[in-house]
Coordinates of C-alpha atoms in Angstrom, one line a residue:
Chain A
M1099 CA 0.1 0.0 -0.1
E1100 CA 1.2 3.4 -0.9
K1101 CA -1.0 5.7 1.2
I1102 CA -2.3 5.2 4.8
G1103 CA -4.2 7.4 6.9
V1104 CA -4.3 7.9 10.8
I1105 CA -6.8 9.7 12.4
G1106 CA -5.7 11.1 16.0
A1107 CA -2.4 12.4 16.7
G1108 CA -2.5 11.2 20.3
S1109 CA 0.0 8.9 21.8
F1110 CA -1.6 5.6 20.2
G1111 CA -2.4 7.2 16.8
T1112 CA 1.3 8.7 16.6
A1113 CA 2.9 5.6 17.5
L1114 CA 0.9 3.5 14.8
S1115 CA 2.2 6.1 12.3
Q1116 CA 5.5 5.6 13.1
T1117 CA 5.4 1.8 12.9
I1118 CA 3.3 2.0 9.7
S1119 CA 5.8 4.6 8.2
N1120 CA 8.3 1.6 7.8
N1121 CA 6.0 -0.3 5.6
V1122 CA 4.4 2.0 3.3
K1123 CA 5.2 5.3 1.4
N1124 CA 3.2 7.9 3.2
V1125 CA 1.3 8.3 6.2
F1126 CA -1.1 10.9 6.5
L1127 CA -1.6 11.5 10.2
Y1128 CA -4.9 13.9 11.0
S1129 CA -4.9 15.9 14.2
R1130 CA -8.2 18.2 14.8
R1131 CA -5.5 20.5 16.4
K1132 CA -3.8 22.7 14.0
E1133 CA -0.9 23.4 16.4
I1134 CA 0.1 19.6 16.8
C1135 CA 0.4 19.7 12.8
E1136 CA 2.6 22.9 12.7
T1137 CA 4.7 21.4 15.3
I1138 CA 5.4 18.4 13.5
I1139 CA 6.0 20.1 10.3
K1140 CA 8.4 22.7 11.8
S1141 CA 10.4 20.3 14.3
G1142 CA 9.6 16.7 13.1
Y1143 CA 8.2 16.0 16.8
N1144 CA 4.8 15.5 18.2
S1145 CA 6.4 17.4 21.2
E1146 CA 3.3 16.9 23.5
Y1147 CA 3.2 13.0 23.3
Y1148 CA 6.8 12.1 22.2
P1149 CA 9.3 15.1 22.7
N1150 CA 12.3 12.6 22.3
T1151 CA 11.4 10.6 19.4
K1152 CA 11.6 12.0 16.1
L1153 CA 8.6 11.1 13.5
N1154 CA 9.7 9.4 10.3
K1155 CA 9.9 11.8 7.4
N1156 CA 7.1 9.9 5.5
I1157 CA 4.7 10.8 8.0
I1158 CA 2.5 13.9 6.8
P1159 CA 0.7 15.8 9.5
T1160 CA -2.6 17.3 8.2
N1161 CA -5.3 19.1 9.9
N1162 CA -7.6 18.5 6.8
L1163 CA -9.3 15.0 6.7
K1164 CA -9.8 15.5 2.8
D1165 CA -6.1 14.5 2.6
L1166 CA -7.0 11.0 3.6
K1167 CA -9.6 10.6 1.0
N1168 CA -7.5 8.3 -1.2
C1169 CA -5.8 6.1 1.5
S1170 CA -6.3 2.4 1.1
A1171 CA -6.6 2.0 4.8
I1172 CA -7.4 4.4 7.5
F1173 CA -6.7 3.8 11.3
I1174 CA -9.2 5.4 13.4
C1175 CA -7.4 6.4 16.8
V1176 CA -9.8 8.7 18.6
P1177 CA -11.4 8.4 22.0
S1178 CA -14.9 6.5 21.6
A1179 CA -16.9 9.6 22.4
G1180 CA -15.5 11.3 19.2
F1181 CA -15.8 8.1 16.9
R1182 CA -19.0 8.8 15.4
K1183 CA -18.4 12.2 14.5
I1184 CA -15.4 11.1 12.5
L1185 CA -17.3 8.6 10.7
K1186 CA -19.8 11.3 9.6
K1187 CA -16.9 13.5 8.3
L1188 CA -15.4 10.6 6.5
K1189 CA -18.7 9.8 4.7
E1190 CA -19.0 13.8 4.0
I1191 CA -15.6 14.0 2.3
G1192 CA -16.5 11.3 -0.2
V1193 CA -14.4 8.1 1.3
N1194 CA -15.9 5.3 -0.3
N1195 CA -16.3 1.6 0.3
E1196 CA -13.0 0.6 -1.3
V1197 CA -11.4 1.7 1.9
I1198 CA -10.4 -0.6 5.0
L1199 CA -11.2 1.1 8.1
V1200 CA -9.5 0.2 11.4
T1201 CA -10.6 0.9 14.7
T1202 CA -8.5 1.0 17.6
A1203 CA -10.8 2.8 20.0
K1204 CA -11.8 1.0 23.2
G1205 CA -15.5 1.9 24.1
I1206 CA -19.0 1.2 23.7
E1207 CA -21.5 4.1 22.6
Y1208 CA -24.1 5.0 25.3
P1209 CA -26.9 4.4 25.5
S1210 CA -27.3 2.7 22.0
L1211 CA -24.5 0.0 23.0
N1212 CA -23.0 0.1 19.8
T1213 CA -19.4 -0.9 19.4
M1214 CA -17.1 1.3 17.3
G1215 CA -17.6 -1.4 14.7
N1216 CA -21.2 -1.1 14.6
I1217 CA -20.8 2.7 14.1
I1218 CA -18.4 2.0 11.3
K1219 CA -21.0 -0.4 9.5
E1220 CA -23.8 2.5 9.8
Y1221 CA -21.7 4.6 7.5
F1222 CA -19.8 2.1 5.5
D1223 CA -20.8 -1.2 3.8
I1224 CA -17.3 -2.8 4.6
E1225 CA -15.7 -5.3 6.6
Y1226 CA -13.8 -3.3 9.4
V1227 CA -10.6 -4.5 11.1
A1228 CA -10.4 -4.0 14.9
L1229 CA -7.3 -3.9 16.6
S1230 CA -6.4 -4.5 20.4
G1231 CA -3.5 -5.9 22.6
P1232 CA -1.3 -5.4 25.6
N1233 CA 0.3 -2.2 24.1
F1234 CA 1.7 0.8 26.0
A1235 CA 1.7 3.1 22.8
S1236 CA 5.1 4.7 24.1
E1237 CA 6.7 1.2 23.8
I1238 CA 5.2 0.6 20.2
M1239 CA 6.6 4.2 19.4
L1240 CA 10.0 3.0 20.0
D1241 CA 9.7 -0.1 18.4
L1242 CA 10.2 -2.4 21.3
A1243 CA 8.7 -6.1 21.3
S1244 CA 5.0 -5.7 21.3
I1245 CA 2.0 -8.0 20.2
C1246 CA -1.5 -7.3 19.4
N1247 CA -4.4 -9.1 17.8
I1248 CA -6.6 -8.0 15.0
A1249 CA -9.8 -9.2 13.7
S1250 CA -12.0 -8.8 10.8
K1251 CA -14.8 -10.7 9.0
N1252 CA -12.8 -10.4 6.1
L1253 CA -9.6 -12.3 6.4
K1254 CA -8.0 -10.5 3.5
N1255 CA -8.5 -7.1 5.0
S1256 CA -6.9 -8.4 8.3
I1257 CA -3.7 -9.8 6.2
K1258 CA -3.5 -6.6 4.5
I1259 CA -3.5 -4.5 7.9
K1260 CA -1.2 -7.0 9.3
N1261 CA 1.5 -6.4 6.4
V1262 CA 1.1 -2.4 7.1
L1263 CA 1.7 -2.9 10.8
K1264 CA 4.2 -5.5 11.4
T1265 CA 8.0 -5.1 12.2
D1266 CA 10.4 -7.4 13.3
K1267 CA 9.7 -6.3 16.9
F1268 CA 5.7 -5.8 16.5
K1269 CA 3.8 -8.9 15.9
I1270 CA 0.2 -9.0 14.8
E1271 CA -1.7 -12.1 15.5
I1272 CA -5.0 -12.3 13.3
I1273 CA -7.8 -13.8 15.1
D1274 CA -11.5 -13.8 13.7
D1275 CA -13.9 -13.1 16.7
V1276 CA -14.4 -9.5 16.0
I1277 CA -16.9 -8.6 18.7
G1278 CA -15.0 -10.8 21.2
L1279 CA -11.9 -8.8 20.7
E1280 CA -13.9 -5.3 20.7
F1281 CA -15.5 -6.2 24.2
C1282 CA -12.1 -7.3 25.7
G1283 CA -10.7 -4.0 25.0
V1284 CA -13.7 -2.3 26.8
I1285 CA -14.2 -4.7 29.8
K1286 CA -10.3 -4.7 30.4
N1287 CA -10.7 -1.2 31.6
I1288 CA -13.4 -1.9 34.1
N1289 CA -11.2 -5.0 35.3
A1290 CA -8.4 -2.4 35.7
I1291 CA -10.4 0.0 37.7
A1292 CA -11.7 -2.9 40.0
Y1293 CA -8.0 -4.0 40.7
G1294 CA -7.2 -0.3 41.3
I1295 CA -10.0 0.4 43.6
C1296 CA -8.8 -2.6 45.7
E1297 CA -5.3 -1.2 45.5
G1298 CA -6.2 2.3 46.5
M1299 CA -7.8 0.7 49.6
E1300 CA -4.8 -1.2 50.3
I1301 CA -6.7 -4.4 50.1
N1302 CA -4.2 -7.3 50.5
E1303 CA -2.7 -9.0 47.5
N1304 CA -4.4 -12.4 47.6
A1305 CA -7.9 -10.8 47.3
R1306 CA -6.8 -8.3 44.9
Y1307 CA -5.5 -11.1 42.3
A1308 CA -8.7 -13.2 43.4
I1309 CA -10.7 -10.2 42.4
L1310 CA -8.7 -9.9 39.1
N1311 CA -9.4 -13.6 38.5
R1312 CA -13.1 -13.1 38.9
G1313 CA -13.1 -10.3 36.4
F1314 CA -11.3 -12.4 33.9
N1315 CA -13.8 -15.1 34.0
D1316 CA -16.7 -12.6 34.3
T1317 CA -15.3 -11.2 31.0
K1318 CA -15.6 -14.5 29.7
N1319 CA -19.1 -15.0 30.5
I1320 CA -20.1 -11.7 29.2
I1321 CA -18.4 -12.2 25.8
L1322 CA -19.9 -15.4 25.2
N1323 CA -23.4 -14.1 26.0
I1324 CA -22.9 -11.2 23.6
G1325 CA -22.0 -13.7 20.9
G1326 CA -18.2 -13.9 21.1
L1327 CA -15.8 -16.7 22.0
K1328 CA -14.5 -17.5 25.5
S1329 CA -11.2 -18.4 23.9
T1330 CA -10.6 -14.9 22.8
V1331 CA -10.1 -13.8 26.4
D1332 CA -7.3 -16.1 26.4
K1333 CA -5.4 -14.3 23.8
Y1334 CA -3.4 -11.0 23.9
C1335 CA -6.3 -9.0 23.6
G1336 CA -7.8 -10.5 26.4
F1337 CA -5.5 -11.9 29.2
G1338 CA -2.5 -9.9 28.4
D1339 CA -4.6 -6.6 27.9
I1340 CA -6.4 -7.5 31.3
V1341 CA -3.2 -8.0 33.5
L1342 CA -1.2 -5.4 31.9
T1343 CA -4.0 -2.7 32.4
S1344 CA -4.8 -3.9 35.7
T1345 CA -1.2 -4.4 37.6
S1346 CA 1.1 -2.0 35.4
K1347 CA 1.5 1.3 37.3
E1348 CA 1.2 3.0 33.9
S1349 CA -2.2 2.4 33.2
R1350 CA -4.7 5.4 33.5
N1351 CA -7.7 3.2 34.3
H1352 CA -5.9 1.5 36.9
T1353 CA -4.9 4.8 38.5
L1354 CA -8.4 6.2 38.3
G1355 CA -9.5 3.1 40.2
M1356 CA -6.7 3.7 42.8
L1357 CA -8.0 7.4 43.2
Y1358 CA -11.4 6.3 44.0
G1359 CA -10.2 3.6 46.3
Q1360 CA -8.5 6.3 48.2
R1361 CA -11.7 8.3 47.8
I1362 CA -10.0 11.2 45.6
I1363 CA -12.1 12.7 43.1
V1364 CA -10.3 13.7 39.9
D1365 CA -11.1 16.9 38.1
E1366 CA -11.3 15.2 34.6
K1367 CA -12.0 18.5 32.7
S1368 CA -9.0 20.4 34.1
S1369 CA -6.8 17.3 33.8
G1370 CA -7.8 17.2 30.1
I1371 CA -7.5 13.3 30.4
V1372 CA -10.1 10.8 29.0
F1373 CA -10.8 7.9 31.1
E1374 CA -12.3 5.3 28.6
G1375 CA -13.0 3.0 31.4
K1376 CA -15.0 5.5 33.1
N1377 CA -17.3 6.0 30.0
S1378 CA -17.8 2.4 29.6
I1379 CA -18.9 1.2 32.9
K1380 CA -22.4 2.6 32.3
A1381 CA -22.4 0.7 28.9
I1382 CA -21.1 -2.4 29.7
K1383 CA -23.7 -2.3 33.0
A1384 CA -26.4 -1.8 30.5
V1385 CA -25.1 -4.7 28.3
C1386 CA -25.3 -7.0 31.3
D1387 CA -28.9 -5.8 32.1
K1388 CA -29.8 -6.4 28.5
Y1389 CA -28.4 -9.9 28.2
K1390 CA -29.5 -10.7 31.9
I1391 CA -25.7 -11.5 32.6
N1392 CA -24.7 -11.2 36.3
S1393 CA -21.1 -9.9 36.7
V1394 CA -20.1 -9.1 40.4
I1395 CA -17.0 -7.2 39.3
V1396 CA -19.1 -5.0 36.8
D1397 CA -21.5 -4.3 39.7
F1398 CA -18.7 -3.5 42.2
V1399 CA -17.3 -0.9 39.8
Y1400 CA -20.5 0.5 39.1
D1401 CA -21.4 0.7 42.7
V1402 CA -18.0 2.6 43.6
I1403 CA -17.8 4.8 40.4
I1404 CA -21.1 5.6 39.3
K1405 CA -23.2 5.2 42.5
K1406 CA -20.3 6.6 44.5
N1407 CA -20.9 3.7 47.4
L1408 CA -18.1 3.6 50.0
P1409 CA -15.4 1.5 48.4
K1410 CA -14.8 -0.4 51.6
L1411 CA -18.4 -1.5 52.1
A1412 CA -18.6 -2.4 48.3
F1413 CA -15.6 -4.4 48.7
K1414 CA -17.1 -6.5 51.6
E1415 CA -20.3 -7.0 49.7
L1416 CA -18.3 -8.3 46.5
W1417 CA -16.3 -10.7 48.6
N1418 CA -19.3 -12.1 50.3
K1419 CA -20.5 -13.1 46.8
L1420 CA -17.4 -14.7 45.5
Chain B
M834 CA -13.3 -33.0 63.3
E835 CA -11.3 -32.8 66.5
K836 CA -7.6 -33.3 65.8
I837 CA -5.9 -32.0 62.6
G838 CA -2.2 -32.3 61.8
V839 CA 0.1 -30.2 59.8
I840 CA 3.3 -31.2 58.8
G841 CA 5.8 -28.3 58.3
A842 CA 6.0 -25.4 60.5
G843 CA 7.2 -23.0 57.5
S844 CA 5.3 -20.1 56.6
F845 CA 2.5 -21.9 54.8
G846 CA 2.0 -25.0 57.4
T847 CA 2.0 -22.5 60.3
A848 CA -0.4 -20.0 58.6
L849 CA -2.9 -23.1 57.6
S850 CA -2.4 -24.2 61.3
Q851 CA -3.7 -20.8 62.4
T852 CA -6.7 -20.9 60.1
I853 CA -7.5 -24.6 60.9
S854 CA -7.3 -23.7 64.8
N855 CA -10.7 -21.8 64.3
N856 CA -12.5 -24.8 63.3
V857 CA -11.2 -27.6 65.0
K858 CA -10.3 -28.6 68.8
N859 CA -6.5 -29.2 68.3
V860 CA -4.2 -28.7 65.4
F861 CA -0.9 -30.7 65.8
L862 CA 1.9 -28.9 64.2
Y863 CA 5.0 -30.9 63.3
S864 CA 8.1 -29.2 63.0
R865 CA 11.5 -31.2 62.4
R866 CA 13.2 -28.9 64.2
K867 CA 12.9 -29.0 67.7
E868 CA 14.1 -25.4 68.4
I869 CA 10.9 -24.1 66.6
C870 CA 8.7 -26.3 68.6
E871 CA 10.4 -25.0 72.0
T872 CA 10.0 -21.5 70.9
I873 CA 6.4 -21.8 70.2
I874 CA 5.8 -23.4 73.5
K875 CA 7.6 -21.1 75.2
S876 CA 6.6 -17.7 73.7
G877 CA 3.6 -18.7 71.8
Y878 CA 5.3 -17.4 68.4
N879 CA 6.9 -19.2 65.5
S880 CA 9.3 -16.3 65.7
E881 CA 11.2 -17.3 62.6
Y882 CA 8.3 -17.0 60.3
Y883 CA 6.0 -14.9 62.2
P884 CA 7.5 -12.8 64.8
N885 CA 4.4 -10.5 65.3
T886 CA 1.5 -12.8 65.2
K887 CA 0.9 -15.0 68.3
L888 CA -0.4 -18.7 67.5
N889 CA -3.7 -19.7 68.8
K890 CA -3.5 -21.7 72.0
N891 CA -5.1 -24.9 70.5
I892 CA -2.0 -25.1 68.1
I893 CA 0.1 -27.9 69.7
P894 CA 3.8 -27.8 68.4
T895 CA 5.4 -31.3 68.3
N896 CA 8.7 -32.7 67.1
N897 CA 7.4 -36.1 67.1
L898 CA 5.3 -37.3 64.3
K899 CA 3.7 -40.1 66.3
D900 CA 1.5 -37.3 67.8
L901 CA -0.2 -37.1 64.4
K902 CA -1.1 -40.5 64.2
N903 CA -4.8 -40.4 65.1
C904 CA -5.5 -37.2 63.3
S905 CA -8.5 -37.4 61.3
A906 CA -6.5 -35.2 58.4
I907 CA -3.1 -34.2 57.9
F908 CA -1.7 -31.3 55.8
I909 CA 1.6 -32.0 54.4
C910 CA 3.1 -28.6 53.8
V911 CA 6.9 -29.7 53.1
P912 CA 8.9 -28.7 50.0
S913 CA 8.5 -31.3 47.5
A914 CA 11.8 -32.6 47.9
G915 CA 11.1 -33.7 51.4
F916 CA 7.7 -35.2 50.7
R917 CA 8.4 -38.8 50.0
K918 CA 10.3 -39.0 53.2
I919 CA 7.1 -37.7 55.3
L920 CA 5.1 -40.3 53.4
K921 CA 7.1 -43.1 54.4
K922 CA 7.5 -41.9 58.2
L923 CA 3.6 -41.6 58.5
K924 CA 3.4 -45.2 56.8
E925 CA 5.9 -46.3 59.5
I926 CA 4.3 -44.8 62.5
G927 CA 1.1 -46.5 61.6
V928 CA -0.9 -43.9 60.2
N929 CA -4.0 -45.8 58.3
N930 CA -6.2 -45.3 55.4
E931 CA -8.9 -43.4 57.6
V932 CA -6.7 -40.5 57.3
I933 CA -7.4 -37.6 54.8
L934 CA -4.1 -36.3 53.3
V935 CA -3.6 -32.9 52.1
T936 CA -1.0 -32.1 49.7
T937 CA 0.1 -28.1 49.3
A938 CA 3.5 -28.9 48.0
K939 CA 4.2 -27.5 44.6
G940 CA 6.5 -29.7 42.6
I941 CA 7.3 -32.7 40.5
E942 CA 9.3 -35.7 41.5
Y943 CA 12.2 -35.8 39.3
P944 CA 13.1 -38.1 37.4
S945 CA 10.0 -40.1 38.2
L946 CA 7.6 -37.3 37.2
N947 CA 5.3 -38.1 40.1
T948 CA 3.0 -35.4 41.5
M949 CA 3.0 -35.3 45.0
G950 CA -0.3 -37.0 44.9
N951 CA 1.0 -39.8 43.0
I952 CA 3.2 -40.3 45.9
I953 CA 0.8 -40.4 48.5
K954 CA -1.2 -43.1 46.4
E955 CA 2.0 -45.2 46.6
Y956 CA 1.9 -45.3 50.6
F957 CA -1.9 -44.9 51.2
D958 CA -4.8 -46.3 49.3
I959 CA -7.0 -43.0 49.6
E960 CA -8.4 -40.2 47.9
Y961 CA -6.0 -37.5 48.8
V962 CA -7.0 -33.6 48.6
A963 CA -4.7 -31.0 46.8
L964 CA -4.7 -27.4 47.6
S965 CA -3.6 -24.7 45.3
G966 CA -4.4 -21.0 44.9
P967 CA -3.0 -17.2 44.8
N968 CA -2.2 -17.3 48.5
F969 CA 0.6 -15.6 50.3
A970 CA 0.9 -17.3 53.5
S971 CA 1.6 -14.2 55.5
E972 CA -1.9 -12.9 54.5
I973 CA -3.6 -16.3 55.6
M974 CA -2.0 -16.1 58.8
L975 CA -3.6 -12.6 59.3
D976 CA -6.8 -14.0 58.2
L977 CA -6.8 -11.3 55.2
A978 CA -9.3 -12.0 52.3
S979 CA -8.1 -15.1 50.3
I980 CA -9.4 -17.8 48.1
C981 CA -8.1 -20.9 47.0
N982 CA -9.0 -24.0 45.1
I983 CA -9.0 -27.8 46.6
A984 CA -9.6 -31.0 44.5
S985 CA -10.0 -34.6 45.2
K986 CA -11.4 -37.5 43.6
N987 CA -13.6 -37.8 46.7
L988 CA -16.0 -34.9 46.9
K989 CA -16.7 -36.0 50.5
N990 CA -13.2 -35.4 51.4
S991 CA -13.1 -32.2 49.9
I992 CA -16.0 -31.0 51.8
K993 CA -14.4 -32.1 55.1
I994 CA -11.4 -30.2 54.2
K995 CA -13.2 -27.2 53.2
N996 CA -15.2 -27.0 56.6
V997 CA -11.5 -27.6 58.3
L998 CA -10.1 -24.5 56.4
K999 CA -13.0 -21.9 55.8
T1000 CA -13.3 -18.7 57.7
D1001 CA -15.4 -15.6 56.7
K1002 CA -12.2 -14.4 55.1
F1003 CA -10.8 -17.6 53.7
K1004 CA -12.7 -18.9 51.1
I1005 CA -12.4 -22.6 49.6
E1006 CA -13.6 -23.3 46.2
I1007 CA -13.8 -27.1 45.2
I1008 CA -13.1 -28.2 41.7
D1009 CA -12.6 -31.6 40.7
D1010 CA -9.6 -31.8 38.3
V1011 CA -6.8 -33.1 40.5
I1012 CA -4.0 -33.4 38.3
G1013 CA -4.8 -30.1 36.7
L1014 CA -4.7 -28.4 39.9
E1015 CA -1.4 -30.0 41.1
F1016 CA 0.4 -29.0 37.7
C1017 CA -1.1 -25.4 37.8
G1018 CA 0.8 -25.1 41.1
V1019 CA 4.0 -26.4 39.7
I1020 CA 4.0 -24.6 36.1
K1021 CA 3.0 -21.1 37.7
N1022 CA 6.6 -21.0 39.2
I1023 CA 7.8 -21.5 35.8
N1024 CA 6.0 -18.7 34.5
A1025 CA 7.0 -16.6 37.4
I1026 CA 10.7 -17.4 36.5
A1027 CA 10.0 -16.5 32.9
Y1028 CA 8.4 -13.2 33.8
G1029 CA 11.2 -12.6 36.3
I1030 CA 14.0 -13.2 33.8
C1031 CA 12.4 -10.5 31.4
E1032 CA 12.1 -8.2 34.2
G1033 CA 15.5 -8.7 35.4
M1034 CA 16.6 -7.8 31.8
E1035 CA 14.4 -4.7 31.7
I1036 CA 12.6 -6.0 28.8
N1037 CA 9.5 -3.5 28.2
E1038 CA 6.3 -4.2 29.5
N1039 CA 4.3 -4.9 26.4
A1040 CA 6.6 -7.9 26.0
R1041 CA 6.7 -9.0 29.5
Y1042 CA 2.8 -9.2 29.4
A1043 CA 2.8 -11.0 26.0
I1044 CA 5.2 -13.6 27.6
L1045 CA 3.0 -14.2 30.5
N1046 CA 0.1 -14.6 28.4
R1047 CA 2.0 -17.0 26.2
G1048 CA 2.9 -18.9 29.4
F1049 CA -0.7 -19.0 30.4
N1050 CA -1.7 -20.5 27.2
D1051 CA 1.4 -23.2 27.2
T1052 CA 0.0 -23.9 30.9
K1053 CA -3.2 -24.7 29.5
N1054 CA -1.7 -26.9 26.8
I1055 CA 0.4 -28.7 29.0
I1056 CA -2.5 -29.4 31.5
L1057 CA -4.8 -30.8 28.6
N1058 CA -2.1 -33.2 27.3
I1059 CA -1.3 -34.7 30.8
G1060 CA -5.0 -35.3 31.3
G1061 CA -6.3 -32.2 33.1
L1062 CA -8.8 -29.7 32.1
K1063 CA -7.9 -26.2 30.3
S1064 CA -10.7 -24.6 32.1
T1065 CA -8.9 -25.5 35.4
V1066 CA -6.1 -22.9 34.3
D1067 CA -8.9 -20.2 34.3
K1068 CA -9.5 -21.0 38.1
Y1069 CA -8.0 -19.2 41.1
C1070 CA -5.1 -22.3 41.4
G1071 CA -4.5 -21.0 37.6
F1072 CA -5.0 -17.6 36.7
G1073 CA -5.0 -16.1 39.8
D1074 CA -1.8 -17.8 41.1
I1075 CA 0.1 -17.5 37.6
V1076 CA -0.5 -13.7 37.8
L1077 CA 0.2 -13.4 41.6
T1078 CA 3.4 -15.1 41.6
S1079 CA 4.4 -13.6 38.2
T1080 CA 3.8 -9.8 38.8
S1081 CA 4.0 -9.6 42.5
K1082 CA 7.3 -8.4 44.1
E1083 CA 6.7 -10.7 47.0
S1084 CA 7.2 -14.0 44.9
R1085 CA 10.2 -16.0 45.4
N1086 CA 10.3 -17.6 42.0
H1087 CA 9.5 -14.2 40.4
T1088 CA 12.9 -12.7 42.4
L1089 CA 15.0 -15.9 41.1
G1090 CA 14.3 -15.0 37.6
M1091 CA 15.0 -11.4 38.2
L1092 CA 18.3 -12.3 39.4
Y1093 CA 19.1 -14.5 36.6
G1094 CA 18.0 -11.8 34.2
Q1095 CA 20.5 -9.6 35.8
R1096 CA 23.0 -12.6 35.5
I1097 CA 23.3 -12.9 39.4
I1098 CA 23.9 -16.3 40.6
V1099 CA 22.1 -17.0 44.0
D1100 CA 24.0 -19.1 46.8
E1101 CA 21.0 -21.3 47.5
K1102 CA 22.7 -23.4 50.2
S1103 CA 23.8 -20.4 52.1
S1104 CA 20.7 -18.5 51.6
G1105 CA 18.7 -21.5 53.2
I1106 CA 16.0 -20.9 50.9
V1107 CA 14.0 -23.4 48.6
F1108 CA 13.2 -22.2 45.0
E1109 CA 10.6 -24.7 44.3
G1110 CA 10.5 -23.3 40.7
K1111 CA 13.8 -24.1 39.9
N1112 CA 13.8 -27.8 40.9
S1113 CA 10.5 -28.2 38.8
I1114 CA 12.1 -26.9 35.6
K1115 CA 13.9 -30.1 34.6
A1116 CA 10.6 -31.9 35.7
I1117 CA 8.3 -30.0 33.4
K1118 CA 10.8 -30.0 30.8
A1119 CA 10.9 -33.8 30.9
V1120 CA 7.0 -33.8 31.0
C1121 CA 6.9 -31.9 27.9
D1122 CA 9.3 -34.2 26.3
K1123 CA 7.5 -37.4 27.5
Y1124 CA 4.0 -36.1 26.0
K1125 CA 5.7 -34.4 22.9
I1126 CA 4.3 -31.0 24.1
N1127 CA 5.8 -28.0 22.7
S1128 CA 6.1 -25.1 25.1
V1129 CA 8.4 -22.1 24.4
I1130 CA 8.2 -20.7 27.8
V1131 CA 9.4 -24.0 29.5
D1132 CA 12.1 -23.9 26.8
F1133 CA 13.0 -20.3 27.6
V1134 CA 13.4 -20.9 31.2
Y1135 CA 15.2 -24.2 30.8
D1136 CA 17.7 -22.5 28.5
V1137 CA 18.3 -19.6 30.9
I1138 CA 18.2 -21.5 34.0
I1139 CA 19.3 -25.0 33.4
K1140 CA 21.5 -24.5 30.3
K1141 CA 22.9 -21.1 31.5
N1142 CA 22.0 -19.7 28.1
L1143 CA 22.5 -15.8 28.0
P1144 CA 19.2 -14.5 28.9
K1145 CA 19.1 -11.7 26.0
L1146 CA 19.8 -14.2 23.2
A1147 CA 17.2 -16.6 24.7
F1148 CA 14.7 -13.8 25.0
K1149 CA 15.4 -13.1 21.2
E1150 CA 14.9 -16.8 20.4
L1151 CA 11.7 -16.7 22.2
W1152 CA 10.3 -13.5 20.7
N1153 CA 11.1 -15.1 17.2
K1154 CA 9.0 -18.1 17.9
L1155 CA 5.8 -16.1 19.1

C-alpha cells in the first residue's frame, strides 16, 4: 500500500503512524488540532506526546481530513466519544467502500450499546478491522517488542492490515472473533478500575488477584453471552491486556480506580484526560442488564464509580458474593 | 473434626494451622526442628516466620510425628524434595487409610515425574486432597481475604477439608480436576521465573505481558495433554496464582528469575531458601518431552536457568517463536 491514513495524533495514533511508516510510502496523520500539525512540520516531533522521538519523514501531518480521502486504509485512533463524528466526516468528504477502516478505540456507545465497529457499519458497507492488545503506545513508538491481535470478518483485510503494521519487533496475530476482541478492549478497563480500587484501599494481594481472576472469568461470561468466544479472552487482547492494564502502574484506568479507592475525586475536565473505562462502566452495566448477565465485578465498579458507594462496603459485599 | 495434623512449620504450614485452629479442637503442628517447637511452646510465636502474630492456643507444636497418628486429616506442607520421606514416616508410625491427606507442596518428583499426589497413592490407598491458590501465606496467617481451590477424587473429602479451612475471609472453592490443580501449582513457578527473567533484563512491559500470556496458554496446553482440563487454568489455582506469582514483588520465584535476568547467581545453600520453581524446571521439561508438548516458555526458562544460556539471546529466540 502506498498511502495510509491515521486519524488522531494522540499517543496511540502517533505510535501507529511511526510503525506503519516503515512499511508504506506515506502516512497521513490527521490531528484536529492545528498546532500539533504545525509543530510536527516545523520540528519533526509530536512534542506533546513524544518530545524525544522524531517522527519518520514519510509521516505527513494534516489538519484537513480530505487529505486522507484516497488512502487504502484509515486507522481511527480517537476516543470513543468522538468516533461517530469522525465517521460522519469521512462519509462527507467522499471516502468510499474501497477503504479498509481500522478501529483502535476502546469503548461502547451509550446508550445505543454500539461497538465502534457497529458505528463504522452504519456509515460504510465494509468489513472493518479491529485492533487490540497489551500495548503501551510509548513502547510501540520506540519499536520495542509488542504483540497485538487484529480481527475482521474479511480475512483479506486482516492480512493487508497486518502487513501494514508488522515489524520484526511488533507482531500481529490475526483472530476471527471481532465482537469478542472489541469487548475485551472495553471490559479490560473495568477490570483495571476494579483492581485499582482494591489497591487504592490497600486490600491485600491475595484478595486483589482473586478479584482480578473473577474479573477475567466474568469477562469470558459476558463475551460468550453477547456472541463472542470465551477463548478470545485467553488471547493477547484478553488475558494480556487485562493483566497489563490492571497491574501495571502506567495504566490510566488502574490509576483512576486507585484514586477512587482512596476517595480522591479527579477533575477530569481540568486534567484534560479521557478515562475510557469510566465512560464504559454504564455501557457495560447496560449490556449486562440487557443480556441478563450477572457480573459481580461490573456491579462492584458501578457501585463505587457511578453510584459513589463507599469502596470498603462495596468490597465487603463483593467478597461475600465470591 | 477434633484433631488435625499439619506437617511443616514453615510459612505456609504455620499459616494454615492458624486458620484451621478456628474450626477444630486441636491442631498438631509438626516441625522437624526441635527449636521451633520449643520457641512456640515458650513464647507462643513461630518467631522465625511470624514474629508478630501469636499462634492460637489450641495449636500444639510437636517434634514427634507419632503425635499426628490419630488425626482425622493431615496437611503436608513441606517442600516437594522432602515429601516422600514424610510419607514413608507416616506409614511407619502406623497412620492408616482412614486419614485424609492434604498436599500443599508445589513440585514434581524428578526423574519419576510423580505429582505429590502420586507419591501419596504409593503409600496410602486413599483419595487425597490437593490445595492450591493465589495465596501469600503471611496474608492467610492474618486472616486477610484469600481464596484457594481444593480438589479430590472424593468429593466428601473435599467438603471435609473445606470445613476445616474456611473462615469468613478465607474462601475455599472445590473443583474436581486433581491433576490439573497439581500441575497449575508447579507450572506457575515456571511462568513466574520467565516473567522475572524478562523483568531482570528490563524487557519492556508490552513484551513481558505477552510472554506471561503465552505462558498462560502453554500451561493450558500442557495440562490438557497430561489429562487435566483447560478450564482449570482459568480458576484461582491457575490464572490467579500465575499472575500473582509472576507480577508480585513478594514472590520468590519471580525474584529468582529477576536475578538470572541480571546474571546474578544465588547461593541457595547459604541462603537456606528453597526455590521450588527451579527444581520443577527439569521435571516440567521432561513432562513436555514425554508427552511431545511444545512449550516455548518452558524452553526459555530451561535455556536460561538450566543450560545457562545468555538471557538476552534466549529472549530473542523466544520472541522469534511467538
